[in-house]
Coordinates of C-alpha atoms in Angstrom, one line a residue:
X1 CA -55.9 144.2 -38.2
X2 CA -59.0 145.8 -39.7
X3 CA -60.2 147.2 -36.3
X4 CA -60.6 143.7 -34.9
X5 CA -61.3 143.8 -31.2
X6 CA -58.8 141.8 -29.1
X7 CA -61.3 141.0 -26.4
X8 CA -64.1 138.5 -26.6
X9 CA -67.3 138.8 -24.6
X10 CA -67.4 136.3 -21.8
X11 CA -70.8 135.1 -22.9
X12 CA -69.4 134.3 -26.3
X13 CA -66.7 131.9 -25.0
X14 CA -67.5 128.3 -25.8
X15 CA -69.1 126.5 -22.8
X16 CA -67.4 123.7 -20.9
X17 CA -68.4 120.2 -22.0
X18 CA -71.7 118.9 -20.5
X19 CA -69.7 116.2 -18.6
X20 CA -67.6 118.9 -16.8
X21 CA -67.6 118.5 -13.0
X22 CA -66.0 121.3 -11.0
X23 CA -62.7 120.1 -9.6
X24 CA -62.6 119.7 -5.8
X25 CA -60.4 122.9 -5.5
X26 CA -63.2 124.9 -7.2
X27 CA -66.2 123.1 -5.8
X28 CA -65.3 124.1 -2.2
X29 CA -66.7 127.2 -0.7
X30 CA -64.3 129.9 -1.9
X31 CA -64.3 133.5 -0.8
X32 CA -63.2 136.5 -2.8
X33 CA -60.2 136.7 -0.5
X34 CA -59.2 133.1 -1.4
X35 CA -59.3 133.9 -5.2
X36 CA -56.9 135.6 -7.5
X37 CA -57.7 136.2 -11.2
X38 CA -54.8 137.2 -13.3
X39 CA -55.3 138.8 -16.8
X40 CA -52.7 139.6 -19.4
X41 CA -54.7 141.4 -22.1
X42 CA -51.7 141.5 -24.5
X43 CA -49.3 138.6 -24.1
X44 CA -46.7 139.0 -26.8
X45 CA -46.6 142.7 -26.7
X46 CA -43.4 143.0 -28.9
X47 CA -44.9 140.6 -31.4
X48 CA -48.0 142.8 -31.6
X49 CA -45.8 145.8 -32.2
X50 CA -44.0 143.9 -34.9
X51 CA -47.3 142.8 -36.5
X52 CA -46.6 139.1 -35.8
X53 CA -50.2 138.7 -34.7
X54 CA -50.2 134.9 -34.6
X55 CA -48.0 135.2 -31.5
X56 CA -50.4 137.4 -29.6
X57 CA -52.6 136.0 -26.8
X58 CA -54.9 137.1 -24.1
X59 CA -54.2 135.1 -20.9
X60 CA -56.5 134.5 -17.9
X61 CA -55.4 132.6 -14.9
X62 CA -57.4 131.6 -11.8
X63 CA -55.7 130.7 -8.5
X64 CA -57.5 129.6 -5.3
X65 CA -55.6 129.8 -2.0
X66 CA -52.4 130.5 -3.9
X67 CA -52.8 127.4 -6.1
X68 CA -53.4 127.7 -9.9
X69 CA -56.6 125.9 -10.8
X70 CA -57.8 127.2 -14.2
X71 CA -56.7 129.1 -17.2
X72 CA -57.6 130.4 -20.6
X73 CA -55.4 131.2 -23.6
X74 CA -57.2 133.2 -26.3
X75 CA -55.5 133.7 -29.7
X76 CA -57.5 136.6 -31.2
X77 CA -55.7 136.6 -34.5
X78 CA -55.6 132.8 -35.1
X79 CA -58.4 130.6 -36.4
X80 CA -60.8 133.1 -38.1
X81 CA -63.0 135.9 -37.0
X82 CA -63.5 134.7 -33.4
X83 CA -59.9 133.6 -32.7
X84 CA -59.0 130.4 -31.0
X85 CA -59.6 129.5 -27.3
X86 CA -57.8 126.9 -25.3
X87 CA -58.9 126.5 -21.6
X88 CA -58.4 124.1 -18.8
X89 CA -59.0 123.4 -15.1
X90 CA -57.4 121.3 -12.5
X91 CA -58.7 117.8 -12.5
X92 CA -60.9 118.6 -15.5
X93 CA -58.5 118.7 -18.5
X94 CA -57.7 120.9 -21.4
X95 CA -60.2 121.8 -24.0
X96 CA -60.5 124.2 -26.9
X97 CA -61.4 125.1 -30.4
X98 CA -58.6 123.1 -32.1
X99 CA -59.0 119.5 -33.1
X100 CA -58.8 117.5 -31.1
X101 CA -60.5 119.8 -28.6
X102 CA -59.0 117.9 -25.7
X103 CA -55.9 115.9 -25.0
X104 CA -54.2 113.7 -22.5
X105 CA -50.8 114.3 -21.1
X106 CA -48.0 114.4 -23.6
X107 CA -46.1 111.1 -24.0
X108 CA -42.8 113.0 -23.7
X109 CA -41.8 116.0 -21.6
X110 CA -41.8 119.2 -23.7
X111 CA -40.0 122.4 -22.9
X112 CA -40.7 125.8 -24.5
X113 CA -39.1 129.2 -24.1
X114 CA -38.7 132.6 -25.7
X115 CA -35.8 133.0 -28.1
X116 CA -34.1 135.7 -25.9
X117 CA -33.6 133.0 -23.2
X118 CA -32.0 130.4 -25.4
X119 CA -28.5 131.9 -24.9
X120 CA -28.7 132.4 -21.2
X121 CA -26.1 130.0 -19.6
X122 CA -28.3 129.3 -16.6
X123 CA -31.3 128.4 -18.8
X124 CA -29.1 126.2 -21.1
X125 CA -27.8 124.4 -18.0
X126 CA -31.3 123.9 -16.7
X127 CA -32.5 122.5 -20.1
X128 CA -29.5 120.2 -20.3
X129 CA -30.4 118.8 -16.8
X130 CA -33.9 117.7 -17.9
X131 CA -33.7 114.1 -19.1
X132 CA -35.6 113.1 -22.2
X133 CA -37.0 116.6 -22.9
X134 CA -35.1 117.1 -26.2
X135 CA -34.7 120.5 -27.7
X136 CA -37.0 123.2 -26.4
X137 CA -39.7 124.7 -28.7
X138 CA -38.9 128.3 -29.3
X139 CA -41.6 130.9 -29.7
X140 CA -42.6 134.4 -28.5
X141 CA -44.8 135.1 -25.4
X142 CA -45.9 133.0 -22.5
X143 CA -49.2 132.0 -24.1
X144 CA -47.5 130.6 -27.2
X145 CA -45.0 128.7 -25.0
X146 CA -47.9 127.2 -23.0
X147 CA -49.6 126.0 -26.2
X148 CA -46.4 124.4 -27.5
X149 CA -46.2 122.1 -24.5
X150 CA -49.9 121.0 -24.4

């Protein structure tokens, strides 16, 4: 990887659009006890080991009062020197470096899963029970699966 750092400084992350209004869940007075920040610095660990770096992500999730309200998926090895960032917040939308940088809800329900789960009978039954979803997208790692359904 040429010594490329996986982490990006927070002050280098693209800002939210000027029209961004904090969603009600975030605009309320929130205490540290109400907030949980979850960070997975190396989502897709086995893909990293296998040198399949396009499957590696850094994930950040924010929950307030046990409810997820915001998240970031950073692909450090996709999209050039800085990587690619996709982020979103409840009631605000999803934004990012890719074009288009935002999007509405998908027209059709999409499913995604890791390859190792595709043969599990319970998972196969669950997928079959979802009307109109079609075949699930298969990729490695949680962050990659999230990006497949956006």
